[in-house]
Amino acid sequence: MSDNLTLPAQQGSTGASTETLLKVEGLTKHFPIYGGFPIKRKVGAVQAVDNVDLTVGVGESVGLVGESGCGKSTTGRLITRLLEPTGGRIEYAGQDITHAKRKQLAPVRSEIQMIFQDPYSSLNPRQTVGTIIKSPMEVNGIDPAGGREKRVRELLELVGLNPEHYNRFPHEFSGGQRQRIGVARALALNPKLIVADEPVSALDVSIQAQVVNLLQKVQDELGIAFLFIAHDLAVVRHFSQRVAVMYLGKVVEVGDRDSIYNRPRHPYTHALLSAVPEVAMDDETENRERIRLYGDVPSPIMPPSGCRFRTRCWKAQDKCATDEPPLVQISGNRDGHLTACHFPEDPTTESRGEDVVLDPALKALEESAGKD
Amino acid sequence: MPDGRHEPEQAIAGTGMGGTMDLGVDEAEALEKRPGGGGGPGPEGKPRSLWSDAWRDLRRNPVFIVFALVILFLVFISLWPSAITSGSPLTCDLSRAQEGSRSGHPFGFDGQGCDVYTRTVYGARTSVAVGVLATLGVAVLGSVLGALAGFFGGVGDSVLSRITDVFFAIPVVLGGLVLLSVITSNTVWPVIGFIVLLGWPQLSRIARGSVITAKQNDYVQAARALGASNSRLLLRHIAPNAVAPVIVVATIALGTYIALEATLSYLGVGLKPPSVSWGIDISAASPYIRNAPHALLWPSGALAITVLAFIMLGDAVRDALDPKLR
Ligand SMILES: Nc1ncnc2c1ncn2[C@@H]1O[C@H](COP(=O)(O)OP(=O)(O)O)[C@@H](O)[C@H]1O
Ligand code: SF4
Ligand SMILES: [Mg+2]
């Protein structure tokens, strides 16, 4: 395990200080919708991921954050090549894997692994824990020194489970323990990149921190790069060196951790941040802005024109409906801090005197309910 | 078969993931909070697979025990009928026609003067043979086609779905009357072939749905992400999690196939004399129902109990495999 130890990426504000491991350009996934009778044909598409650019450096941990339904899982599954991209390019360690077939992917497979959200559906209920953790080695014909059995025990120990439990079945474990088994399976091949798709959001709050700590430990000790997917900014706060914020299939803001948490520019990032309960960043002011986003993410089948966030944005103007804002570095932002917005917010999270409430009708409802 | 076809599919929808959520999570979660999280889940001892859990449930279920014993008995007498009867089903004495029960002939005699007891015992062989062989054929053909269609999807899946629709539209008894009436062979094979021909679409539908459910589980994606081949995904991950509904429906179907064989034989297109079948005996006895009701009663009763036994067994197995349905 120690032989592939890589130095953890520097916690840099530039983000470009490390060698690039994964480079995603213009990544697009449209799920076709079929309809019609008697002969089914394509009648539309779910634009789940649209033109996403993303990089992950060697040993770097990147957070991918956005409300549910905005295409995070799809992005993760495209990168692990569980889904076939509609467009764009995925480059891993300099190698184009965008449309690689199973056999061509074989050398890369072991280096990119995935941890799944649902610890109940991600482990085969008919296999023992040992079989589950061993099968990555079987499939890829890897024989570690001391045998696969020994490696399974090592992995179980590494993730904080009793190595003697290798012949138990998943249903004998709790959610948190199952997630640890999923981590052990992902580690079995000494990966260089792990895509963790909301690995703790299905767990009890008290257990979430333990699993995040485990992942952090794994990241630090083994120098594995992480793409950590989460639906709020709280979970990835301590974990990620860089954070990308996604909305309706697009990356709307990306930057180093400090920029995103303390100097966010995109209104959506502001909204997400204000939803984080008690974010006490080190240099936090008491007085935080409050923004409440009402309603759901619009349908990715017919996303709003121009800026996709405009239907819920309090700063939206005519331009937002016609021109799509490019993801660029706005003046005053650090290097690598990119924002896709025509009318960015001030780089602060301080209170603005009055709460921003995005849906007047709902606000009225809320107020009248408050009076009763 | 005609009326029972769609019902089992409904009743076991979702059995694919049998019981995985039903855990002592609270108990295990508490253990997890121990330092290091290395607390042992559940009591120490042998690891429990879902199959062994199901078997433990079944052993405690009196309904299962009773009907499993009935089925074991039926299988036993179809293999060794001479163990419980010394006569031959084909030795008949017209002079004793329609006689009632007497010593050595507990069920009496039928219209041809044959011993009803002996014929009922020997009839089990036909029923069990047709039921078991037809079910094997249906299960293999139906589940292989259904599993492949469900796994790969696409054009093959659409074609298979349309074909099964066509088969579902065929009235079974009418189809049997038409197709089997042209066959002269007097063995069980034409009947078995006919049942397999009309029966596989039901199983293929179950297998297809079950495979599609199992395929969506993240462990299949996880295995795919590790580079597992399609055959490994199907055999190691999908089939073991999709097979339960197929077993349940096949067991229930076995009972209905036995009833179908009897029906076809009753109508004169299944097995014909001198073969021995409960359907033939029921048919032969019905004209004498007033004078010799016993000749009708015994084969009918044997048929009813046999069909019931398989249906109840299937039910019990379903409950054991999917505790959520209880
Ligand atoms: N296999 C699929 N077929 C069709 N639509 C899909 C599929 N997978 C995801 N989607 C749609 O794509 C959008 C993004 O989904 P997802 O990537 O799961 O979002 P997230 O993980 O951010 O919650 C959703 O609207 C979802 O309904
Ligand atoms: S581009 Fe316009 S609608 Fe979009 S976030 Fe910026 S201000 Fe809001
Ligand atoms: Mg998701």
Tab-separated table of C-alpha atoms in Angstrom, chain B residues 52-304:
chain	number	residue	atom	x	y	z
B	52	SER	CA	-30.268	-20.189	4.794
B	53	ASP	CA	-32.531	-17.617	6.441
B	54	ALA	CA	-35.318	-18.654	4.087
B	55	TRP	CA	-34.724	-22.316	4.842
B	56	ARG	CA	-34.885	-21.629	8.564
B	57	ASP	CA	-38.228	-19.880	8.074
B	58	LEU	CA	-39.563	-22.727	5.963
B	59	ARG	CA	-38.640	-25.374	8.499
B	60	ARG	CA	-40.794	-23.611	11.048
B	61	ASN	CA	-43.773	-23.225	8.724
B	62	PRO	CA	-46.314	-26.069	9.275
B	63	VAL	CA	-48.003	-25.399	5.917
B	64	PHE	CA	-44.685	-25.903	4.177
B	65	ILE	CA	-43.939	-29.090	6.153
B	66	VAL	CA	-47.320	-30.671	5.397
B	67	PHE	CA	-47.304	-29.959	1.681
B	68	ALA	CA	-43.633	-30.745	1.272
B	69	LEU	CA	-44.354	-34.159	2.804
B	70	VAL	CA	-47.303	-34.635	0.436
B	71	ILE	CA	-45.024	-33.838	-2.508
B	72	LEU	CA	-42.272	-36.130	-1.248
B	73	PHE	CA	-44.854	-38.914	-0.932
B	74	LEU	CA	-46.109	-38.261	-4.478
B	75	VAL	CA	-42.596	-38.350	-5.858
B	76	PHE	CA	-41.919	-41.551	-3.960
B	77	ILE	CA	-44.979	-43.382	-5.281
B	78	SER	CA	-44.345	-42.198	-8.818
B	79	LEU	CA	-40.870	-43.679	-8.678
B	80	TRP	CA	-41.842	-46.876	-6.837
B	81	PRO	CA	-45.613	-47.427	-7.124
B	82	SER	CA	-45.179	-51.111	-6.360
B	83	ALA	CA	-44.048	-50.161	-2.868
B	84	ILE	CA	-47.632	-49.489	-1.850
B	85	THR	CA	-49.623	-51.532	-4.329
B	86	SER	CA	-49.160	-55.066	-5.578
B	87	GLY	CA	-51.652	-54.913	-8.429
B	88	SER	CA	-51.300	-53.695	-11.975
B	89	PRO	CA	-53.343	-50.746	-13.250
B	90	LEU	CA	-54.038	-52.627	-16.450
B	91	THR	CA	-55.372	-55.843	-14.894
B	92	CYS	CA	-59.105	-55.365	-14.912
B	93	ASP	CA	-61.991	-57.712	-14.392
B	94	LEU	CA	-65.191	-56.508	-16.058
B	95	SER	CA	-67.259	-58.695	-13.760
B	96	ARG	CA	-66.291	-56.527	-10.829
B	97	ALA	CA	-67.122	-53.233	-12.591
B	98	GLN	CA	-68.362	-50.453	-10.318
B	99	GLU	CA	-68.030	-52.530	-7.180
B	100	GLY	CA	-67.436	-50.572	-3.999
B	101	SER	CA	-64.711	-50.732	-1.423
B	102	ARG	CA	-63.754	-54.131	-0.043
B	103	SER	CA	-60.830	-55.843	1.595
B	104	GLY	CA	-57.749	-55.669	-0.637
B	105	HIS	CA	-59.463	-53.062	-2.823
B	106	PRO	CA	-59.969	-50.076	-0.517
B	107	PHE	CA	-61.123	-47.688	-3.276
B	108	GLY	CA	-63.322	-50.187	-5.076
B	109	PHE	CA	-63.508	-50.780	-8.836
B	110	ASP	CA	-64.200	-48.528	-11.796
B	111	GLY	CA	-66.498	-48.981	-14.800
B	112	GLN	CA	-64.044	-51.353	-16.463
B	113	GLY	CA	-63.545	-53.385	-13.300
B	114	CYS	CA	-60.036	-51.997	-12.687
B	115	ASP	CA	-58.820	-51.449	-9.130
B	116	VAL	CA	-59.236	-47.713	-8.400
B	117	TYR	CA	-56.552	-47.716	-5.714
B	118	THR	CA	-53.912	-49.134	-8.044
B	119	ARG	CA	-54.867	-46.825	-10.877
B	120	THR	CA	-54.800	-43.781	-8.606
B	121	VAL	CA	-51.321	-44.711	-7.357
B	122	TYR	CA	-50.013	-45.273	-10.861
B	123	GLY	CA	-51.660	-42.078	-12.089
B	124	ALA	CA	-49.360	-40.076	-9.843
B	125	ARG	CA	-46.425	-41.095	-12.012
B	126	THR	CA	-47.911	-39.464	-15.112
B	127	SER	CA	-48.849	-36.310	-13.253
B	128	VAL	CA	-45.507	-35.888	-11.538
B	129	ALA	CA	-43.584	-36.686	-14.713
B	130	VAL	CA	-45.553	-34.200	-16.796
B	131	GLY	CA	-45.427	-31.549	-14.085
B	132	VAL	CA	-41.725	-31.848	-13.344
B	133	LEU	CA	-40.496	-32.226	-16.919
B	134	ALA	CA	-42.736	-29.496	-18.314
B	135	THR	CA	-41.682	-27.151	-15.529
B	136	LEU	CA	-38.011	-27.866	-16.161
B	137	GLY	CA	-38.449	-27.151	-19.854
B	138	VAL	CA	-40.452	-24.004	-19.228
B	139	ALA	CA	-38.045	-22.770	-16.570
B	140	VAL	CA	-34.921	-23.302	-18.644
B	141	LEU	CA	-36.320	-21.884	-21.880
B	142	GLY	CA	-38.275	-19.076	-20.273
B	143	SER	CA	-35.684	-17.886	-17.809
B	144	VAL	CA	-32.777	-17.984	-20.251
B	145	LEU	CA	-34.683	-16.011	-22.890
B	146	GLY	CA	-36.212	-13.649	-20.348
B	147	ALA	CA	-32.922	-13.037	-18.541
B	148	LEU	CA	-31.050	-12.289	-21.753
B	149	ALA	CA	-33.812	-9.963	-22.954
B	150	GLY	CA	-33.919	-8.159	-19.621
B	151	PHE	CA	-30.157	-7.849	-19.392
B	152	PHE	CA	-29.360	-6.709	-22.908
B	153	GLY	CA	-32.614	-4.915	-23.736
B	154	GLY	CA	-32.782	-3.392	-27.177
B	155	VAL	CA	-34.352	-4.918	-30.263
B	156	GLY	CA	-34.109	-8.510	-29.037
B	157	ASP	CA	-36.062	-7.542	-25.937
B	158	SER	CA	-38.800	-5.818	-27.956
B	159	VAL	CA	-39.109	-8.782	-30.292
B	160	LEU	CA	-39.335	-11.217	-27.385
B	161	SER	CA	-41.969	-9.078	-25.683
B	162	ARG	CA	-44.143	-9.084	-28.795
B	163	ILE	CA	-43.729	-12.851	-29.182
B	164	THR	CA	-44.793	-13.456	-25.597
B	165	ASP	CA	-47.810	-11.190	-26.163
B	166	VAL	CA	-48.828	-13.421	-29.051
B	167	PHE	CA	-48.512	-16.526	-26.924
B	168	PHE	CA	-50.551	-14.989	-24.124
B	169	ALA	CA	-53.380	-14.508	-26.608
B	170	ILE	CA	-53.646	-18.253	-27.330
B	171	PRO	CA	-56.421	-19.962	-25.344
B	172	VAL	CA	-54.665	-22.886	-23.739
B	173	VAL	CA	-57.358	-25.558	-23.809
B	174	LEU	CA	-58.476	-24.687	-27.314
B	175	GLY	CA	-54.856	-24.671	-28.454
B	176	GLY	CA	-54.382	-28.083	-26.873
B	177	LEU	CA	-57.489	-29.484	-28.564
B	178	VAL	CA	-56.280	-28.258	-31.944
B	179	LEU	CA	-52.570	-29.026	-31.708
B	180	LEU	CA	-52.659	-32.293	-29.787
B	181	SER	CA	-55.548	-33.858	-31.685
B	182	VAL	CA	-53.285	-34.381	-34.701
B	183	ILE	CA	-50.697	-36.262	-32.652
B	184	THR	CA	-50.966	-39.990	-32.438
B	185	SER	CA	-48.072	-40.794	-30.112
B	186	ASN	CA	-49.396	-41.965	-26.772
B	187	THR	CA	-46.553	-40.850	-24.509
B	188	VAL	CA	-46.194	-37.943	-22.122
B	189	TRP	CA	-43.889	-36.083	-24.544
B	190	PRO	CA	-46.449	-34.355	-26.792
B	191	VAL	CA	-48.242	-33.033	-23.706
B	192	ILE	CA	-44.982	-31.852	-22.158
B	193	GLY	CA	-43.943	-30.227	-25.430
B	194	PHE	CA	-47.264	-28.445	-25.686
B	195	ILE	CA	-47.030	-27.128	-22.122
B	196	VAL	CA	-43.463	-25.916	-22.657
B	197	LEU	CA	-44.511	-24.221	-25.880
B	198	LEU	CA	-47.320	-22.299	-24.215
B	199	GLY	CA	-45.774	-21.985	-20.762
B	200	TRP	CA	-42.359	-20.401	-21.375
B	201	PRO	CA	-43.657	-16.874	-22.041
B	202	GLN	CA	-44.980	-16.644	-18.482
B	203	LEU	CA	-41.606	-17.567	-16.998
B	204	SER	CA	-39.694	-15.408	-19.441
B	205	ARG	CA	-41.740	-12.430	-18.377
B	206	ILE	CA	-41.039	-13.078	-14.724
B	207	ALA	CA	-37.349	-13.642	-15.364
B	208	ARG	CA	-37.090	-10.529	-17.515
B	209	GLY	CA	-38.715	-8.287	-14.925
B	210	SER	CA	-36.688	-9.793	-12.147
B	211	VAL	CA	-33.429	-9.345	-14.060
B	212	ILE	CA	-34.289	-5.734	-14.871
B	213	THR	CA	-34.917	-5.069	-11.176
B	214	ALA	CA	-31.687	-6.746	-10.119
B	215	LYS	CA	-29.708	-5.064	-12.886
B	216	GLN	CA	-30.438	-1.626	-11.463
B	217	ASN	CA	-28.731	-2.345	-8.190
B	218	ASP	CA	-25.538	-0.464	-7.538
B	219	TYR	CA	-23.632	-3.674	-6.880
B	220	VAL	CA	-24.057	-4.498	-10.541
B	221	GLN	CA	-22.681	-1.069	-11.430
B	222	ALA	CA	-19.876	-1.578	-8.933
B	223	ALA	CA	-18.936	-4.873	-10.563
B	224	ARG	CA	-19.093	-3.239	-13.967
B	225	ALA	CA	-16.815	-0.466	-12.738
B	226	LEU	CA	-14.326	-3.144	-11.754
B	227	GLY	CA	-14.294	-4.452	-15.288
B	228	ALA	CA	-16.485	-7.523	-14.810
B	229	SER	CA	-17.674	-9.125	-18.036
B	230	ASN	CA	-21.343	-9.438	-18.961
B	231	SER	CA	-21.353	-13.148	-18.197
B	232	ARG	CA	-19.870	-12.499	-14.768
B	233	LEU	CA	-22.441	-9.794	-14.087
B	234	LEU	CA	-25.267	-12.117	-15.112
B	235	LEU	CA	-24.071	-15.248	-13.358
B	236	ARG	CA	-22.543	-13.839	-10.171
B	237	HIS	CA	-24.573	-10.750	-9.480
B	238	ILE	CA	-27.877	-10.749	-11.328
B	239	ALA	CA	-28.969	-14.382	-11.527
B	240	PRO	CA	-28.589	-15.153	-7.804
B	241	ASN	CA	-30.669	-12.098	-6.961
B	242	ALA	CA	-33.254	-12.620	-9.672
B	243	VAL	CA	-33.892	-16.354	-9.374
B	244	ALA	CA	-36.253	-16.335	-6.383
B	245	PRO	CA	-39.398	-15.157	-8.234
B	246	VAL	CA	-38.662	-17.634	-11.019
B	247	ILE	CA	-38.499	-20.507	-8.528
B	248	VAL	CA	-41.716	-19.415	-6.864
B	249	VAL	CA	-43.682	-19.008	-10.075
B	250	ALA	CA	-42.292	-22.241	-11.492
B	251	THR	CA	-43.381	-24.163	-8.388
B	252	ILE	CA	-46.890	-22.761	-8.592
B	253	ALA	CA	-46.957	-23.364	-12.340
B	254	LEU	CA	-45.987	-26.992	-11.778
B	255	GLY	CA	-49.309	-27.514	-10.012
B	256	THR	CA	-51.228	-25.864	-12.813
B	257	TYR	CA	-49.401	-27.976	-15.435
B	258	ILE	CA	-50.537	-31.139	-13.647
B	259	ALA	CA	-54.092	-29.857	-13.766
B	260	LEU	CA	-53.668	-29.017	-17.446
B	261	GLU	CA	-52.433	-32.512	-18.270
B	262	ALA	CA	-55.471	-33.965	-16.522
B	263	THR	CA	-57.746	-31.578	-18.415
B	264	LEU	CA	-56.229	-32.474	-21.780
B	265	SER	CA	-56.388	-36.180	-20.989
B	266	TYR	CA	-60.001	-35.775	-19.843
B	267	LEU	CA	-60.772	-34.152	-23.180
B	268	GLY	CA	-59.121	-37.051	-24.982
B	269	VAL	CA	-56.190	-35.157	-26.513
B	270	GLY	CA	-53.616	-35.645	-23.751
B	271	LEU	CA	-52.773	-39.167	-22.809
B	272	LYS	CA	-55.066	-41.901	-24.075
B	273	PRO	CA	-55.767	-45.387	-22.716
B	274	PRO	CA	-53.950	-47.667	-22.107
B	275	SER	CA	-51.849	-44.929	-20.472
B	276	VAL	CA	-52.740	-44.322	-16.862
B	277	SER	CA	-53.657	-40.797	-15.910
B	278	TRP	CA	-56.002	-39.204	-13.406
B	279	GLY	CA	-57.544	-37.220	-16.251
B	280	ILE	CA	-58.381	-40.409	-18.165
B	281	ASP	CA	-59.876	-42.010	-15.059
B	282	ILE	CA	-61.948	-38.959	-14.231
B	283	SER	CA	-63.231	-38.928	-17.786
B	284	ALA	CA	-64.004	-42.648	-17.729
B	285	ALA	CA	-65.750	-42.463	-14.363
B	286	SER	CA	-67.980	-39.491	-15.018
B	287	PRO	CA	-70.758	-41.456	-16.855
B	288	TYR	CA	-71.121	-43.704	-13.784
B	289	ILE	CA	-71.143	-40.907	-11.242
B	290	ARG	CA	-74.456	-42.120	-9.744
B	291	ASN	CA	-73.600	-45.789	-9.462
B	292	ALA	CA	-69.892	-45.581	-8.711
B	293	PRO	CA	-69.004	-42.146	-7.283
B	294	HIS	CA	-65.892	-43.619	-5.655
B	295	ALA	CA	-64.342	-44.199	-9.091
B	296	LEU	CA	-64.573	-40.453	-9.703
B	297	LEU	CA	-63.794	-39.324	-6.186
B	298	TRP	CA	-60.330	-40.866	-5.708
B	299	PRO	CA	-58.548	-39.695	-8.851
B	300	SER	CA	-60.211	-36.271	-8.550
B	301	GLY	CA	-59.178	-35.968	-4.926
B	302	ALA	CA	-55.626	-37.044	-5.709
B	303	LEU	CA	-55.452	-34.469	-8.487
B	304	ALA	CA	-56.811	-31.671	-6.312
